[in-house]
Coordinates of C-alpha atoms in Angstrom, one line a residue:
M17 CA 11.2 4.1 14.7
T18 CA 9.7 7.1 13.0
R19 CA 11.8 8.6 10.2
D20 CA 11.4 12.2 9.7
I21 CA 11.5 13.8 6.2
N22 CA 11.9 17.2 7.9
D23 CA 15.4 16.4 9.0
P24 CA 17.6 14.7 6.4
C25 CA 20.7 15.4 8.4
Q26 CA 19.5 13.3 11.4
L27 CA 18.2 10.1 9.8
P28 CA 19.2 7.0 11.7
A29 CA 21.3 4.7 9.6
A30 CA 19.6 1.6 8.3
G31 CA 22.1 -0.6 6.5
N32 CA 23.3 2.1 4.1
M33 CA 20.0 3.8 3.7
N34 CA 20.4 6.6 1.3
H35 CA 19.1 10.0 2.4
T36 CA 20.4 12.1 -0.4
N37 CA 18.1 15.1 -0.7
G38 CA 19.1 16.3 -4.2
S39 CA 20.8 19.4 -2.8
N40 CA 23.2 21.3 -5.0
G41 CA 24.1 23.6 -2.2
L42 CA 22.4 26.8 -1.0
N43 CA 20.4 28.3 -3.8
G44 CA 21.9 31.5 -4.9
Q45 CA 18.6 33.4 -5.4
N46 CA 17.5 33.8 -1.8
G47 CA 16.9 37.5 -2.2
Q48 CA 14.6 39.7 -0.1
N49 CA 11.6 41.8 -0.8
S50 CA 11.9 45.5 0.0
H51 CA 10.7 45.4 3.6
A52 CA 12.7 42.4 5.0
Y53 CA 16.3 42.3 5.8
D54 CA 18.7 39.3 5.6
V55 CA 20.7 38.2 8.7
A56 CA 23.6 35.9 9.1
E57 CA 24.3 34.5 12.6
S58 CA 27.5 35.9 14.0
N59 CA 30.3 33.6 15.3
S60 CA 31.0 36.2 18.0
G61 CA 28.3 35.0 20.3
T62 CA 26.1 38.1 19.5
P63 CA 22.5 37.0 19.3
P64 CA 21.2 36.9 15.8
Q65 CA 19.1 39.7 14.5
V66 CA 15.5 39.0 13.8
E67 CA 13.8 39.5 10.4
K68 CA 10.5 41.2 10.8
L69 CA 7.8 40.1 8.4
D70 CA 4.0 40.4 7.9
V71 CA 3.8 36.7 7.0
L72 CA 6.2 33.8 7.3
I73 CA 5.3 30.6 5.3
I74 CA 6.8 27.2 5.9
G75 CA 7.2 25.3 2.6
A76 CA 7.7 26.1 -1.1
G77 CA 5.4 23.5 -2.7
F78 CA 2.1 24.2 -4.4
A79 CA 0.6 26.0 -1.4
G80 CA 3.6 27.9 -0.2
V81 CA 4.4 29.3 -3.6
Y82 CA 0.8 30.3 -4.3
L83 CA 0.5 32.1 -0.9
L84 CA 3.8 33.9 -1.3
Y85 CA 2.8 35.2 -4.7
Q86 CA -0.7 36.3 -3.8
L87 CA 0.4 37.9 -0.5
R88 CA 3.4 39.7 -1.9
R89 CA 1.4 41.2 -4.8
R90 CA -1.0 42.7 -2.2
G91 CA 1.9 44.4 -0.4
F92 CA 2.6 42.1 2.4
T93 CA 6.2 41.5 3.6
V94 CA 6.4 37.8 3.2
K95 CA 9.0 35.0 3.0
A96 CA 8.8 31.3 2.5
V97 CA 11.2 29.0 4.4
E98 CA 11.9 25.7 2.6
M99 CA 13.9 22.8 4.0
G100 CA 14.8 21.6 0.5
S101 CA 17.2 23.1 -1.9
D102 CA 14.6 24.1 -4.5
L103 CA 10.9 24.7 -5.1
G104 CA 8.4 21.9 -5.5
G105 CA 7.5 20.5 -2.1
V106 CA 6.5 16.9 -2.5
W107 CA 7.8 17.0 -6.1
H108 CA 11.2 18.1 -4.8
W109 CA 11.5 15.2 -2.4
N110 CA 9.7 12.4 -4.2
K111 CA 11.8 11.5 -7.3
Y112 CA 11.7 7.7 -6.9
P113 CA 11.3 5.5 -10.1
G114 CA 7.8 6.0 -11.6
A115 CA 6.8 8.9 -9.4
R116 CA 4.1 10.8 -11.1
V117 CA 0.9 12.7 -10.4
D118 CA -2.5 10.8 -10.5
T119 CA -4.6 13.9 -11.3
Q120 CA -5.4 14.1 -15.0
Y121 CA -4.2 17.1 -17.1
P122 CA -5.0 20.0 -17.1
V123 CA -6.3 20.7 -13.6
Y124 CA -3.2 19.8 -11.5
C125 CA -1.5 23.2 -11.9
Y126 CA -2.0 26.8 -11.0
S127 CA -5.0 28.6 -12.6
L128 CA -2.8 31.8 -13.0
P129 CA -2.8 32.8 -16.7
E130 CA 0.7 34.2 -16.4
V131 CA 1.8 30.7 -15.6
W132 CA -0.2 28.5 -18.0
E133 CA -0.3 30.7 -21.1
D134 CA 3.1 29.6 -22.3
W135 CA 3.5 26.3 -20.5
T136 CA 2.8 22.9 -22.2
W137 CA 2.8 19.4 -20.7
T138 CA 4.2 16.3 -22.4
C139 CA 1.5 13.9 -21.1
E140 CA -1.8 13.7 -19.2
Y141 CA -0.1 12.5 -16.0
P142 CA 3.3 14.2 -15.6
D143 CA 6.1 12.6 -13.7
W144 CA 8.3 14.2 -11.0
A145 CA 10.9 15.5 -13.4
E146 CA 8.3 17.4 -15.5
L147 CA 6.7 18.8 -12.3
Q148 CA 10.1 20.0 -11.2
R149 CA 10.5 21.8 -14.5
Y150 CA 7.1 23.2 -14.1
F151 CA 8.1 24.8 -10.8
Q152 CA 11.2 26.4 -12.5
H153 CA 8.8 27.8 -15.0
V154 CA 6.6 29.1 -12.2
D155 CA 9.6 30.8 -10.7
T156 CA 10.6 32.4 -14.0
K157 CA 7.1 33.9 -14.2
L158 CA 6.4 34.8 -10.6
G159 CA 9.9 35.4 -9.1
I160 CA 9.3 33.1 -6.1
K161 CA 12.9 32.2 -5.2
K162 CA 14.0 35.7 -4.5
D163 CA 11.8 35.6 -1.4
T164 CA 12.4 32.0 -0.4
V165 CA 15.0 30.8 2.1
F166 CA 16.2 27.3 1.1
N167 CA 18.0 24.6 3.0
T168 CA 16.4 25.8 6.2
K169 CA 14.1 24.0 8.6
I170 CA 11.7 25.8 10.9
V171 CA 12.1 24.0 14.3
A172 CA 10.1 26.2 16.7
A173 CA 7.5 29.0 16.8
E174 CA 6.1 30.8 19.8
F175 CA 3.2 33.2 19.9
E176 CA 4.1 36.4 21.8
E177 CA 0.9 37.6 23.2
S178 CA 2.2 41.0 24.2
K179 CA 3.1 41.8 20.6
N180 CA 0.5 39.6 18.8
T181 CA 3.3 38.2 16.7
W182 CA 5.1 34.9 16.2
S183 CA 8.7 34.4 17.2
I184 CA 10.1 31.7 14.8
R185 CA 13.4 29.9 14.9
S186 CA 15.2 27.8 12.3
D187 CA 17.8 25.1 12.5
T188 CA 20.4 27.5 10.9
G189 CA 20.0 30.0 13.7
R190 CA 18.0 32.4 11.5
R191 CA 15.1 34.0 13.4
F192 CA 11.9 35.7 12.3
Q193 CA 9.2 37.8 13.9
S194 CA 6.0 37.7 11.9
R195 CA 2.5 38.9 12.4
Y196 CA 1.1 35.8 10.7
F197 CA 2.5 32.3 10.5
I198 CA 1.3 29.9 7.8
A199 CA 2.4 26.2 7.6
S200 CA 2.2 24.8 4.1
T201 CA 4.0 21.6 5.0
G202 CA 1.6 19.4 3.0
F203 CA 0.1 16.1 3.9
A204 CA 3.3 14.0 3.7
A205 CA 5.9 16.0 5.6
K206 CA 6.7 13.3 8.1
R207 CA 7.6 9.9 6.8
Y208 CA 7.0 6.6 8.7
I209 CA 9.0 3.4 8.8
P210 CA 7.7 0.6 11.0
D211 CA 10.0 -0.4 13.8
Y212 CA 11.1 -3.7 12.2
A213 CA 13.4 -5.9 14.2
G214 CA 16.9 -5.9 12.8
L215 CA 16.3 -3.1 10.3
D216 CA 19.8 -1.7 10.9
S217 CA 21.4 -5.1 10.2
F218 CA 20.5 -5.2 6.5
K219 CA 23.6 -5.0 4.5
G220 CA 22.0 -4.2 1.2
T221 CA 21.2 -0.8 -0.2
M222 CA 18.0 0.9 1.2
H223 CA 16.3 4.0 -0.1
H224 CA 13.2 5.7 1.3
S225 CA 10.8 6.9 -1.5
S226 CA 10.8 10.5 -0.1
F227 CA 14.6 10.7 0.0
W228 CA 15.5 9.1 -3.3
P229 CA 19.1 9.8 -4.5
S230 CA 19.5 12.2 -7.4
E231 CA 21.6 9.7 -9.4
P232 CA 19.9 6.7 -10.9
V233 CA 19.7 3.5 -8.9
N234 CA 20.9 0.7 -11.1
V235 CA 18.8 -2.4 -10.4
K236 CA 19.6 -4.4 -13.6
G237 CA 20.4 -8.0 -12.6
K238 CA 19.7 -7.2 -8.9
R239 CA 17.4 -8.8 -6.4
V240 CA 15.2 -5.9 -5.3
G241 CA 12.3 -5.5 -2.9
V242 CA 9.6 -2.9 -2.5
L243 CA 8.2 -2.6 1.0
G244 CA 4.7 -1.3 0.7
S245 CA 1.9 -1.5 -1.8
G246 CA 0.4 2.0 -1.6
A247 CA 0.6 4.3 -4.6
T248 CA 4.4 4.7 -4.2
G249 CA 5.0 1.0 -3.9
I250 CA 3.0 0.4 -7.0
Q251 CA 4.8 3.0 -9.0
I252 CA 8.3 1.7 -8.0
T253 CA 7.3 -2.0 -8.5
Q254 CA 6.1 -1.5 -12.1
E255 CA 9.1 0.6 -13.0
W256 CA 11.7 -1.7 -11.5
A257 CA 9.9 -4.7 -13.1
D258 CA 11.1 -3.2 -16.4
E259 CA 14.6 -2.4 -15.2
V260 CA 15.8 -5.6 -13.5
G261 CA 15.9 -7.5 -16.8
D262 CA 15.7 -11.3 -16.9
T263 CA 18.5 -11.9 -14.5
G264 CA 17.2 -9.7 -11.7
S265 CA 14.0 -10.0 -9.6
V266 CA 11.4 -7.9 -7.9
K267 CA 9.4 -8.7 -4.8
M268 CA 6.6 -6.4 -3.6
F269 CA 5.9 -6.9 0.1
Q270 CA 2.2 -6.3 0.4
R271 CA 0.0 -6.1 3.5
T272 CA -3.2 -4.9 1.8
P273 CA -4.0 -5.2 -1.9
N274 CA -4.1 -1.9 -3.7
L275 CA -7.2 -1.8 -5.9
C276 CA -5.4 -0.1 -8.8
C277 CA -7.2 1.3 -11.8
P278 CA -5.5 1.7 -15.2
M279 CA -4.0 5.1 -15.8
N280 CA -4.3 4.9 -19.5
Q281 CA -1.5 7.5 -20.0
K282 CA -1.6 9.6 -23.1
T283 CA 1.0 11.9 -24.7
L284 CA 0.0 15.5 -25.4
S285 CA 1.0 17.6 -28.4
V286 CA 1.6 21.3 -28.2
Q287 CA -1.1 21.9 -30.8
E288 CA -3.9 20.2 -28.9
Q289 CA -2.9 22.0 -25.7
E290 CA -2.9 25.4 -27.4
A291 CA -6.4 24.5 -28.7
H292 CA -7.5 23.6 -25.2
K293 CA -6.2 26.8 -23.6
I294 CA -9.3 28.8 -24.6
K295 CA -11.2 26.5 -22.2
Y296 CA -8.7 26.7 -19.4
P297 CA -10.5 29.5 -17.4
E298 CA -13.7 27.6 -17.6
W299 CA -12.1 24.3 -16.6
F300 CA -10.3 25.9 -13.6
K301 CA -13.6 27.3 -12.4
Q302 CA -15.2 23.9 -12.9
R303 CA -12.8 22.5 -10.3
W304 CA -14.8 24.5 -7.7
N305 CA -18.0 22.8 -8.6
T306 CA -17.0 19.1 -8.5
V307 CA -16.7 17.0 -5.3
G308 CA -13.0 16.2 -5.8
G309 CA -11.9 19.3 -7.7
F310 CA -11.6 17.4 -11.0
L311 CA -13.5 17.9 -14.2
Y312 CA -15.9 15.1 -13.3
Q313 CA -17.6 13.8 -10.2
P314 CA -20.0 11.0 -9.1
R315 CA -23.1 10.8 -11.2
D316 CA -26.5 12.0 -10.2
T317 CA -27.9 8.5 -10.5
A318 CA -27.7 5.6 -8.1
S319 CA -26.7 2.1 -9.2
S320 CA -30.2 0.9 -8.4
D321 CA -31.6 3.3 -11.0
H322 CA -30.1 1.1 -13.7
T323 CA -30.4 -2.5 -14.8
P324 CA -27.4 -4.9 -14.3
E325 CA -26.7 -4.6 -18.0
E326 CA -26.7 -0.8 -17.9
R327 CA -24.4 -0.8 -14.9
Q328 CA -21.9 -3.1 -16.6
A329 CA -22.0 -0.9 -19.7
L330 CA -21.1 2.2 -17.5
Y331 CA -18.4 0.3 -15.7
E332 CA -16.9 -0.6 -19.1
D333 CA -17.0 2.9 -20.3
L334 CA -15.3 4.3 -17.2
W335 CA -12.7 1.6 -17.2
A336 CA -11.8 2.4 -20.8
I337 CA -11.3 6.1 -20.1
G338 CA -9.0 5.2 -17.2
G339 CA -7.6 7.3 -14.4
F340 CA -9.9 7.9 -11.4
R341 CA -13.0 7.7 -13.6
F342 CA -14.1 4.3 -12.4
Y343 CA -13.8 5.4 -8.8
A344 CA -14.8 9.1 -8.9
N345 CA -17.2 9.3 -11.8
N346 CA -19.2 6.2 -10.9
Y347 CA -22.7 5.9 -9.4
N348 CA -23.4 8.3 -6.5
D349 CA -24.0 5.4 -4.1
M350 CA -20.8 3.5 -4.9
T351 CA -18.9 5.0 -2.0
K352 CA -21.8 5.0 0.4
D353 CA -23.7 1.7 -0.1
L354 CA -22.0 -1.6 0.5
K355 CA -24.1 -3.5 -2.1
A356 CA -23.3 -1.0 -4.8
N357 CA -19.7 -0.9 -3.7
R358 CA -19.5 -4.7 -3.8
E359 CA -20.7 -4.8 -7.4
A360 CA -18.0 -2.3 -8.4
Y361 CA -15.4 -4.4 -6.6
N362 CA -16.5 -7.5 -8.4
F363 CA -16.1 -5.7 -11.7
W364 CA -12.6 -4.5 -10.7
R365 CA -11.7 -8.0 -9.4
D366 CA -12.7 -9.8 -12.6
K367 CA -11.0 -7.3 -14.9
T368 CA -7.8 -7.5 -12.8
R369 CA -7.7 -11.3 -12.3
A370 CA -8.1 -11.8 -16.0
R371 CA -4.7 -10.1 -16.4
I372 CA -2.8 -12.3 -13.9
H373 CA -2.0 -15.9 -15.1
D374 CA -0.8 -17.3 -11.8
K375 CA -3.8 -18.1 -9.4
T376 CA -1.7 -17.7 -6.3
K377 CA -0.5 -14.2 -7.3
A378 CA -4.1 -13.4 -8.4
D379 CA -5.5 -14.4 -5.0
I380 CA -3.0 -12.0 -3.2
L381 CA -3.3 -9.1 -5.6
A382 CA -7.0 -9.3 -6.5
P383 CA -8.7 -11.5 -3.9
M384 CA -12.2 -12.9 -4.5
E385 CA -13.5 -11.2 -1.4
P386 CA -12.8 -7.5 -1.0
P387 CA -10.1 -6.6 1.5
H388 CA -12.1 -3.4 2.2
P389 CA -14.7 -1.4 0.4
F390 CA -13.6 -0.2 -3.0
G391 CA -12.2 3.4 -2.6
A392 CA -12.0 3.2 1.2
K393 CA -8.2 3.3 0.7
R394 CA -6.6 5.5 -1.9
V395 CA -6.9 4.0 -5.3
A396 CA -3.6 4.0 -7.2
L397 CA -3.2 4.3 -10.9
E398 CA -1.2 1.6 -12.7
Q399 CA 0.4 1.1 -16.1
R400 CA 0.4 -2.6 -17.0
L401 CA 1.3 -3.5 -13.4
Y402 CA -0.6 -6.7 -13.3
E403 CA 0.9 -8.1 -16.5
K404 CA 4.3 -7.7 -15.0
F405 CA 3.5 -10.2 -12.3
N406 CA 3.2 -12.9 -15.0
R407 CA 6.9 -13.0 -15.3
P408 CA 8.5 -15.6 -12.9
N409 CA 11.0 -13.1 -11.5
I410 CA 8.3 -10.5 -10.5
D411 CA 6.5 -11.7 -7.3
V412 CA 4.3 -10.4 -4.5
V413 CA 4.9 -11.4 -0.8
D414 CA 1.7 -11.6 1.3
I415 CA 2.9 -10.0 4.6
K416 CA -0.6 -9.9 6.1
N417 CA -0.7 -13.7 6.3
H418 CA 3.1 -14.1 6.6
P419 CA 4.2 -11.0 8.5
I420 CA 7.8 -9.7 8.5
V421 CA 9.6 -11.3 11.5
R422 CA 12.9 -9.4 11.2
F423 CA 15.4 -8.0 8.9
E424 CA 18.7 -9.9 8.5
P425 CA 21.9 -9.0 6.8
E426 CA 20.9 -10.8 3.6
G427 CA 17.2 -9.6 3.4
I428 CA 13.8 -10.0 5.1
R429 CA 12.6 -13.1 6.9
T430 CA 8.8 -13.6 7.1
A431 CA 6.7 -15.7 9.5
D432 CA 6.6 -18.7 7.1
G433 CA 10.4 -19.1 7.7
I434 CA 11.4 -17.8 4.2
L435 CA 14.4 -15.5 3.9
H436 CA 13.8 -13.2 1.0
E437 CA 17.3 -12.3 -0.1
L438 CA 17.7 -8.8 -1.4
D439 CA 20.4 -6.5 -2.8
I440 CA 18.3 -3.3 -2.8
L441 CA 15.2 -2.4 -0.9
A442 CA 12.8 0.5 -1.5
I443 CA 10.9 1.7 1.6
A444 CA 7.4 2.8 0.7
T445 CA 5.7 2.5 4.0
G446 CA 3.9 5.9 3.9
F447 CA 3.7 8.9 6.2
D448 CA 2.3 10.2 9.4
S449 CA -0.1 12.1 7.2
L450 CA -1.8 15.4 7.6
T451 CA -0.9 16.1 11.2
G452 CA 2.6 14.6 11.5
G453 CA 4.5 17.4 9.8
L454 CA 2.8 20.1 11.9
K455 CA 3.2 18.2 15.2
N456 CA 6.9 17.8 14.3
I457 CA 7.5 21.5 14.8
A458 CA 7.5 22.9 18.3
I459 CA 4.6 25.3 17.8
H460 CA 3.6 27.0 21.0
G461 CA 0.3 28.9 21.3
L462 CA -1.3 30.7 24.2
N463 CA -0.2 29.7 27.7
D464 CA 2.7 27.9 26.1
E465 CA 0.4 25.1 24.8
L466 CA 2.2 22.9 22.3
L467 CA 0.3 22.0 19.2
A468 CA 1.6 18.4 19.3
D469 CA 0.2 18.0 22.8
K470 CA -3.1 19.5 21.9
W471 CA -3.5 17.2 18.8
D472 CA -2.3 14.1 20.7
R473 CA -5.7 14.2 22.4
G474 CA -7.4 14.3 19.0
T475 CA -7.2 16.7 16.1
H476 CA -9.1 19.9 16.5
T477 CA -9.3 22.6 13.8
Y478 CA -11.7 25.1 12.4
L479 CA -12.3 24.9 8.6
G480 CA -9.2 22.7 8.4
M481 CA -7.0 25.9 8.4
A482 CA -6.7 27.1 12.0
T483 CA -6.9 25.9 15.6
A484 CA -8.0 27.5 18.8
R485 CA -5.5 29.2 21.1
F486 CA -3.0 29.5 18.3
P487 CA -3.7 33.1 17.1
N488 CA -2.6 34.3 13.7
F489 CA -1.6 30.8 12.7
F490 CA -3.0 29.0 9.6
F491 CA -2.2 25.8 7.7
T492 CA -3.1 24.6 4.2
Y493 CA -3.8 21.1 2.7
G494 CA -3.8 19.7 6.2
P495 CA -6.2 18.0 8.6
Q496 CA -10.0 18.4 8.5
A497 CA -9.9 20.0 5.0
P498 CA -10.7 18.3 1.7
S499 CA -6.9 17.7 1.3
A500 CA -6.5 14.0 0.4
F501 CA -10.0 13.7 -0.9
S502 CA -9.4 16.3 -3.6
N503 CA -7.2 17.6 -6.4
G504 CA -4.5 19.3 -4.3
A505 CA -4.1 22.2 -6.7
A506 CA -7.8 23.1 -6.5
C507 CA -7.9 22.8 -2.7
I508 CA -4.8 24.9 -2.2
E509 CA -6.0 27.8 -4.3
I510 CA -9.4 27.8 -2.5
Q511 CA -7.7 27.9 0.9
G512 CA -5.0 30.3 -0.3
D513 CA -7.4 32.8 -1.7
W514 CA -9.5 32.7 1.5
I515 CA -6.5 33.2 3.8
V516 CA -5.2 36.1 1.6
E517 CA -8.6 37.8 1.6
L518 CA -8.8 37.4 5.4
L519 CA -5.4 39.0 6.0
V520 CA -6.2 41.9 3.6
R521 CA -9.4 42.5 5.7
M522 CA -7.4 42.4 8.9
R523 CA -5.1 45.0 7.6
Q524 CA -7.9 47.2 6.3
E525 CA -9.6 47.2 9.7
Q526 CA -6.3 47.6 11.5
R527 CA -6.7 44.4 13.5
Q528 CA -3.7 42.6 14.8
R529 CA -5.0 39.2 16.1
I530 CA -7.4 36.5 15.0
D531 CA -8.1 33.3 17.0
V532 CA -10.5 30.4 16.6
R533 CA -13.3 30.1 19.2
D534 CA -13.3 26.9 21.1
D535 CA -17.0 26.2 20.2
A536 CA -16.2 26.7 16.5
E537 CA -13.6 24.0 16.4
V538 CA -15.7 21.6 18.5
A539 CA -18.6 22.1 16.0
W540 CA -16.2 21.6 13.0
K541 CA -14.9 18.3 14.4
A542 CA -18.5 17.1 14.8
T543 CA -19.1 18.1 11.1
I544 CA -16.0 16.1 10.0
H545 CA -17.2 13.0 11.9
E546 CA -20.8 13.4 10.6
L547 CA -19.7 13.7 7.0
S548 CA -17.3 10.7 7.3
A549 CA -20.0 8.5 8.7
K550 CA -22.0 8.9 5.5
G551 CA -19.4 7.1 3.4
L552 CA -17.6 3.7 3.6
R553 CA -14.1 4.9 4.4
H554 CA -14.6 4.8 8.2
Y555 CA -14.9 1.0 7.9
T556 CA -11.2 0.7 7.0
D557 CA -8.0 1.5 8.8
S558 CA -5.8 3.7 6.6
W559 CA -3.7 6.9 6.7
Y560 CA -7.0 8.7 5.9
N561 CA -7.9 8.2 9.6
G562 CA -4.4 7.9 11.1
A563 CA -4.7 4.1 11.7
N564 CA -1.3 3.5 10.0
I565 CA 0.6 5.1 12.8
P566 CA 0.9 3.2 16.1
G567 CA -0.5 5.2 19.0
K568 CA -2.1 7.8 16.8
A569 CA -5.8 8.5 17.5
R570 CA -8.0 6.9 14.9
E571 CA -10.3 9.7 13.6
P572 CA -11.3 11.0 10.2
L573 CA -8.6 13.5 9.1
N574 CA -10.2 14.8 5.9
Y575 CA -13.3 16.8 5.1
A576 CA -15.6 14.5 3.2
G577 CA -18.3 17.0 2.1
G578 CA -16.6 17.8 -1.2
I579 CA -15.1 21.0 -2.7
P580 CA -18.4 22.9 -3.5
M581 CA -19.8 22.4 0.1
Y582 CA -16.4 23.3 1.6
R583 CA -16.1 26.5 -0.5
K584 CA -19.7 27.4 0.3
T585 CA -18.9 27.1 4.0
L586 CA -15.8 29.3 3.7
N587 CA -17.7 32.0 1.9
E588 CA -20.5 31.9 4.5
V589 CA -17.9 32.3 7.3
R590 CA -16.4 35.3 5.5
D591 CA -19.8 36.9 4.8
Q592 CA -20.8 36.6 8.4
G593 CA -17.7 38.6 9.5
Y594 CA -15.6 35.6 10.0
S595 CA -17.9 33.7 12.3
G596 CA -16.2 31.3 14.6
F597 CA -13.2 33.6 15.0
S598 CA -12.4 36.3 17.5
L599 CA -10.9 39.3 15.9
Q600 CA -8.9 42.0 17.8

């Protein structure tokens, strides 16, 4: 079964799976800008009025907030529609134990001086609660909530060719007519739970990571399980390992080892941040010039340029710094050459196994042979995760060699016949990433073509922001853009600025419609495949290529050319009069 984050009210029950969305009721600040009007659906049977807008945005996370602010300040009539009860996007929904960003301070935030001038972080890798506070600060500075409709899900959109506008419908009955339609649903808007036999029979408590309850989950003395070993599963496991105490237990059900690197978290003082702020403008621009939108990138040298001793010295330096450095600041052939990659894996393996006392656990968590090229799946950041497995009550279950057979009332039975008895289970099985959230909305383009049907035959976009035969429709941080291969905040601002500049140009030239040419999206798809083939990720099944979802086409879903090349391409398209598009 596929569990959809977009519809908390219609989740199938699984045991007593919790799907609390943290809502405190309808936010009272759903105001309007001067050109829009608010409408409540009548109980009299009268068709609801339609709000007329220049731009409607789905989502009020990083991208939706940025676009709303930038479009509104340029005079567009714009609203954001958000399914949740507050701002934050992924950080509104994901408040599971240990949830925190893995991009190092200070580049995972807006580059807007009016936001950062009087904001300070508490640590280099903020958690979900601090990011929620950050979005409240953003609203205080930018006034986002007054033009955001909360607790509302967009369920359908249809392009009306006679008007060159989008007719958009929500689950509350609220309707909109908008010249432009932008989906900022993010990469993780549709959650995925494998269709395990007997899932509904489990009598314990079950929580999905993206619908974690607002109240704390008490695991002290409990038998708890974590299903999944991606970044989310790692964060929950290391948090719960500290919370269960000596009388409880944690089992992490792992299909593929996560090749985690040490986060090396650090607290931050107000004084050091104030001293850094003079450099913020320069640092934010530097995001545009590095492959991943960080303040560092792969080195200019290849591993073969150095001796084995020199390579080991570099590995040690990067390991000591922590974060993504070992992966994203390493030799430039580490993610492209299997020999160079294997040497990096061996270093990681030896460092990690030295932290795990039990050989059986070490063989599962950090096997002698690589399960895949290092970095081919997303690298998680950990905080003393591996030491926690040295406790007898913290264990890992190898479900690749001993798959889950079924759920039973008392727990999970694996193929080796063992029943793993559980009181509480965290579901961390990932998402139908990048395309799932967009396909989950009934978006109809020209000739009533449904976006989900078009992309079921393979994903086609142009620039990772638009798709042919869906005029005046854009999306951010989605498929065939740098998205998951980048610092989200950097990618979002690049895309947002480009879209805003385009819409300003359309208004200046009194144009009403823009559509992608078929040949442009065919060429872009070829570029995506060509860039992907240069690295090692295509060797490995993962959510990067949709292989985690049964029946989904296996294809590269991210642009692997890096932020500078992507930005250069966007600028060239703009300077050539928006080549690849038809403007009317």
